[in-house]
Amino acid sequence: MQSGDMNTAPVTFISRARPNAEWPADLLRAEEIRRLRPQGRPMDEFIVKIHSRCNLACDYCYIYEMGDTTWKEQPPSMSMQVAARAADRIATHAEDHGLSRVFVILHGGEPLLVGAKRLEQLLMVFQTSLSYVTQPIFGMQTNGLLLTEEIGEVLHRFGVRVSVSLDGGKEANDQHRKRRNGKGSFDDVVQRLNDIRRTPYAAVIGGVLATIDLRNPPLATYEDLRQLRMPFMDFLLPHATWSNPPYRPEGAAASPYASWLIEIFDHWYKRPDQPEIRMFSQILRMLDGGTARTEMMGLEPVTLAVIETNGTYGLVDTMKSSKPGAAATSLDVKSHSLDDLLALPEVAARQLGEHALSATCRTCDVRKVCGAGYYPHRYKAGEGYRQPSVYCPDLYELINHISRRRAQA
Ligand code: SF4
């Protein structure tokens, strides 16, 4: 580890007025935010929850299966009035800040539960409001079960690219990604993907997101996903915190997730016929001096906002995995602008770069690439989010391995 530079000067905090005060909400001063971040970086990516229920019951789901019950307070689907107000807020924000493009990611629950007609209406609202002032780029995160030709046509017309969640081959996927009756989802999703490929709308298929399970062999998992012929894939560390640590096999080395990923990296690296693996390509990009295009790693300000089905603004959805209510705010599209959201300590904290890091991370020699990892994975009850990642040993090992391989190439 190396000593920090000027930019790692510690941030002063409100003295602990009560036990268990957590960073940033209870401890980050408004004046300190203004000093460190005189102007917030405008939001340019919007996770729009158009449906708040799901047709799967995955056992690791951070929305429905980890103790956060805020989804029960949400209407099942976003009304056209809320969608119009949300689109208007985004358009105003884009215009005020001169944004040439914004990303609008339709999300859920399962967003395709809205059906083809409502999907078309919602996309039309966002397209119409936004295209006067900026270029909207649409995406969707889906489990793929409802990806019919009719839906494919709508998605294709609006240029929506979908990322599909699958954890590997049938056996690996169906351990966790099950229907409510316990039946696995793999066969049905693959059937949908193959059906769409036979239509003129095959271009809507973007990539596959897979949550790592150490019990599955890494290379077999990768090869199974590669058979799906998706343009990109990404591997996600399972949601975990210091208060709810990740699964680690008994007697395993200190960094089993790094070992799992390194096996795939060594197979993948420098082979021209492989699909993009986002986690690896982002690390390589940062090692080359570039900036991350992901909120999972690096020190770039996070510019992502969530809009729930009832119009309330939320923080990154996956924070629900750290503690119940962690992703909620009291602001909504009816009464508050996106600039109001930018002023919240919880949002500002993700735009402070090295100032938001723990003392341990500020002196770490891979901090510019790692950035303490994914924000929800830093959470410790009674302390908050100013901790190293609970995956610290894995991230340190993985980044150093990739750095060494890159140097040898
Ligand atoms: S979490 Fe990342 S930046 Fe922090 S000490 Fe660990 S490897 Fe370094």
Short mmCIF file of C-alpha atoms in Angstrom, two decimals, residues 114-302:
data_model
loop_
_atom_site.label_atom_id
_atom_site.label_comp_id
_atom_site.label_asym_id
_atom_site.label_seq_id
_atom_site.Cartn_x
_atom_site.Cartn_y
_atom_site.Cartn_z
CA VAL A 114 -46.59 -4.03 -17.87
CA GLY A 115 -47.41 -5.68 -21.23
CA ALA A 116 -46.70 -4.51 -24.77
CA LYS A 117 -49.31 -1.75 -24.97
CA ARG A 118 -48.40 0.00 -21.71
CA LEU A 119 -44.71 -0.42 -22.52
CA GLU A 120 -45.23 1.38 -25.80
CA GLN A 121 -47.14 4.21 -24.08
CA LEU A 122 -44.46 4.64 -21.43
CA LEU A 123 -41.64 4.69 -23.97
CA MET A 124 -43.57 7.21 -26.06
CA VAL A 125 -43.90 9.54 -23.06
CA PHE A 126 -40.16 9.45 -22.34
CA GLN A 127 -39.20 9.68 -26.01
CA THR A 128 -41.50 12.65 -26.64
CA SER A 129 -40.49 14.65 -23.56
CA LEU A 130 -36.78 14.00 -23.82
CA SER A 131 -36.02 14.13 -27.51
CA TYR A 132 -36.69 17.91 -27.64
CA VAL A 133 -33.75 18.60 -25.34
CA THR A 134 -31.45 15.58 -25.37
CA GLN A 135 -30.88 12.14 -26.85
CA PRO A 136 -32.58 9.44 -24.79
CA ILE A 137 -30.82 6.08 -24.86
CA PHE A 138 -33.13 3.35 -23.64
CA GLY A 139 -32.19 0.13 -21.90
CA MET A 140 -34.00 -2.50 -19.88
CA GLN A 141 -33.09 -5.03 -17.21
CA THR A 142 -35.37 -8.07 -17.43
CA ASN A 143 -35.54 -11.73 -16.49
CA GLY A 144 -36.50 -12.39 -20.12
CA LEU A 145 -39.52 -14.59 -19.43
CA LEU A 146 -41.95 -12.26 -21.23
CA LEU A 147 -39.73 -11.33 -24.16
CA THR A 148 -42.27 -12.08 -26.88
CA GLU A 149 -42.18 -11.00 -30.52
CA GLU A 150 -44.84 -8.36 -29.82
CA ILE A 151 -42.70 -6.92 -27.01
CA GLY A 152 -39.60 -7.24 -29.20
CA GLU A 153 -41.21 -5.07 -31.86
CA VAL A 154 -41.93 -2.29 -29.34
CA LEU A 155 -38.43 -2.46 -27.88
CA HIS A 156 -36.90 -2.41 -31.35
CA ARG A 157 -38.93 0.61 -32.43
CA PHE A 158 -37.62 2.66 -29.50
CA GLY A 159 -34.06 1.33 -29.72
CA VAL A 160 -34.23 -0.38 -26.32
CA ARG A 161 -31.41 -2.83 -25.60
CA VAL A 162 -32.18 -5.42 -22.96
CA SER A 163 -29.89 -7.05 -20.44
CA VAL A 164 -31.13 -10.44 -19.32
CA SER A 165 -30.36 -11.97 -15.93
CA LEU A 166 -29.14 -15.58 -16.07
CA ASP A 167 -26.54 -17.12 -13.75
CA GLY A 168 -24.98 -19.70 -16.07
CA GLY A 169 -26.26 -22.96 -17.56
CA LYS A 170 -29.50 -24.65 -16.53
CA GLU A 171 -28.21 -26.21 -13.34
CA ALA A 172 -26.38 -23.09 -12.13
CA ASN A 173 -29.25 -20.77 -13.02
CA ASP A 174 -32.10 -22.83 -11.65
CA GLN A 175 -30.56 -23.19 -8.20
CA HIS A 176 -31.54 -19.59 -7.51
CA ARG A 177 -33.65 -18.15 -10.33
CA LYS A 178 -36.93 -19.96 -9.75
CA ARG A 179 -40.61 -19.35 -10.29
CA ARG A 180 -42.83 -19.14 -7.22
CA ASN A 181 -43.76 -22.80 -7.68
CA GLY A 182 -40.07 -23.74 -7.41
CA LYS A 183 -39.61 -24.46 -11.12
CA GLY A 184 -36.43 -23.13 -12.68
CA SER A 185 -36.54 -20.39 -15.31
CA PHE A 186 -33.60 -21.27 -17.58
CA ASP A 187 -35.36 -23.24 -20.33
CA ASP A 188 -38.11 -20.67 -20.77
CA VAL A 189 -35.71 -17.71 -20.92
CA VAL A 190 -33.44 -19.41 -23.46
CA GLN A 191 -36.49 -20.29 -25.54
CA ARG A 192 -37.53 -16.61 -25.53
CA LEU A 193 -34.06 -15.49 -26.57
CA ASN A 194 -33.97 -18.00 -29.42
CA ASP A 195 -37.46 -16.97 -30.53
CA ILE A 196 -36.50 -13.28 -30.63
CA ARG A 197 -33.39 -14.12 -32.64
CA ARG A 198 -35.67 -15.51 -35.38
CA THR A 199 -37.53 -12.19 -35.69
CA PRO A 200 -36.40 -8.86 -37.21
CA TYR A 201 -35.95 -7.63 -33.60
CA ALA A 202 -32.90 -9.66 -32.60
CA ALA A 203 -30.88 -6.45 -32.08
CA VAL A 204 -32.80 -5.72 -28.86
CA ILE A 205 -30.77 -8.43 -27.13
CA GLY A 206 -27.94 -6.72 -25.29
CA GLY A 207 -26.13 -8.77 -22.70
CA VAL A 208 -26.39 -11.18 -19.80
CA LEU A 209 -25.83 -10.43 -16.13
CA ALA A 210 -24.80 -13.34 -13.92
CA THR A 211 -24.53 -13.36 -10.14
CA ILE A 212 -21.56 -15.41 -8.99
CA ASP A 213 -22.10 -18.57 -6.96
CA LEU A 214 -18.79 -20.09 -5.86
CA ARG A 215 -20.39 -23.54 -5.88
CA ASN A 216 -20.53 -23.39 -9.67
CA PRO A 217 -17.29 -24.07 -11.58
CA PRO A 218 -16.14 -20.77 -13.12
CA LEU A 219 -15.08 -21.93 -16.59
CA ALA A 220 -18.17 -24.09 -17.10
CA THR A 221 -20.34 -21.15 -16.02
CA TYR A 222 -18.58 -18.86 -18.46
CA GLU A 223 -18.83 -21.33 -21.34
CA ASP A 224 -22.53 -21.91 -20.66
CA LEU A 225 -23.14 -18.16 -20.79
CA ARG A 226 -21.02 -17.83 -23.92
CA GLN A 227 -23.28 -20.36 -25.64
CA LEU A 228 -26.10 -17.82 -25.32
CA ARG A 229 -24.28 -15.67 -27.92
CA MET A 230 -24.87 -12.37 -26.12
CA PRO A 231 -22.80 -9.33 -27.14
CA PHE A 232 -21.60 -8.80 -23.57
CA MET A 233 -21.76 -10.44 -20.19
CA ASP A 234 -21.06 -9.27 -16.69
CA PHE A 235 -20.42 -11.07 -13.44
CA LEU A 236 -21.88 -9.60 -10.27
CA LEU A 237 -20.61 -10.23 -6.77
CA PRO A 238 -23.49 -11.46 -4.59
CA HIS A 239 -24.98 -8.69 -2.50
CA ALA A 240 -23.40 -8.75 0.94
CA THR A 241 -22.19 -6.35 3.64
CA TRP A 242 -19.95 -6.42 6.72
CA SER A 243 -23.12 -7.08 8.70
CA ASN A 244 -24.28 -9.80 6.33
CA PRO A 245 -21.04 -11.27 4.89
CA PRO A 246 -20.90 -13.21 1.63
CA TYR A 247 -20.79 -16.97 1.42
CA ARG A 248 -17.23 -18.25 1.67
CA PRO A 249 -16.61 -21.99 1.63
CA GLU A 250 -15.14 -23.42 4.80
CA GLY A 251 -11.36 -23.50 4.63
CA ALA A 252 -11.32 -21.34 1.48
CA ALA A 253 -8.49 -18.92 0.80
CA ALA A 254 -8.96 -15.26 1.76
CA SER A 255 -10.11 -14.25 -1.71
CA PRO A 256 -12.25 -17.04 -3.21
CA TYR A 257 -14.24 -14.65 -5.44
CA ALA A 258 -10.98 -13.37 -6.94
CA SER A 259 -9.84 -16.96 -7.58
CA TRP A 260 -13.16 -17.74 -9.30
CA LEU A 261 -12.98 -14.65 -11.52
CA ILE A 262 -9.25 -15.04 -12.27
CA GLU A 263 -9.88 -18.47 -13.76
CA ILE A 264 -12.26 -16.88 -16.24
CA PHE A 265 -10.06 -13.85 -16.83
CA ASP A 266 -7.03 -15.97 -17.75
CA HIS A 267 -9.15 -17.96 -20.21
CA TRP A 268 -10.74 -14.81 -21.67
CA TYR A 269 -7.86 -12.35 -21.84
CA LYS A 270 -6.26 -11.79 -25.24
CA ARG A 271 -8.65 -14.13 -27.07
CA PRO A 272 -10.26 -12.15 -29.87
CA ASP A 273 -13.34 -14.37 -30.20
CA GLN A 274 -14.61 -13.78 -26.67
CA PRO A 275 -17.57 -11.55 -25.75
CA GLU A 276 -16.93 -8.45 -23.69
CA ILE A 277 -16.91 -9.13 -19.94
CA ARG A 278 -17.68 -5.75 -18.43
CA MET A 279 -16.01 -6.19 -15.05
CA PHE A 280 -12.72 -7.11 -16.73
CA SER A 281 -12.88 -4.53 -19.49
CA GLN A 282 -13.61 -1.79 -16.94
CA ILE A 283 -10.63 -2.79 -14.79
CA LEU A 284 -8.36 -2.86 -17.86
CA ARG A 285 -9.70 0.51 -18.93
CA MET A 286 -8.92 2.05 -15.54
CA LEU A 287 -5.47 0.44 -15.42
CA ASP A 288 -4.86 2.16 -18.78
CA GLY A 289 -5.68 5.49 -17.11
CA GLY A 290 -9.29 5.71 -18.32
CA THR A 291 -12.36 6.29 -16.21
CA ALA A 292 -14.88 3.68 -15.18
CA ARG A 293 -18.24 3.50 -16.89
CA THR A 294 -19.66 1.58 -14.00
CA GLU A 295 -20.79 2.39 -10.51
CA MET A 296 -19.32 -0.91 -9.30
CA MET A 297 -15.71 0.28 -9.12
CA GLY A 298 -13.50 3.34 -9.52
CA LEU A 299 -13.80 6.87 -8.17
CA GLU A 300 -15.94 8.55 -10.80
CA PRO A 301 -18.97 10.43 -9.39
CA VAL A 302 -22.09 8.30 -9.55
#
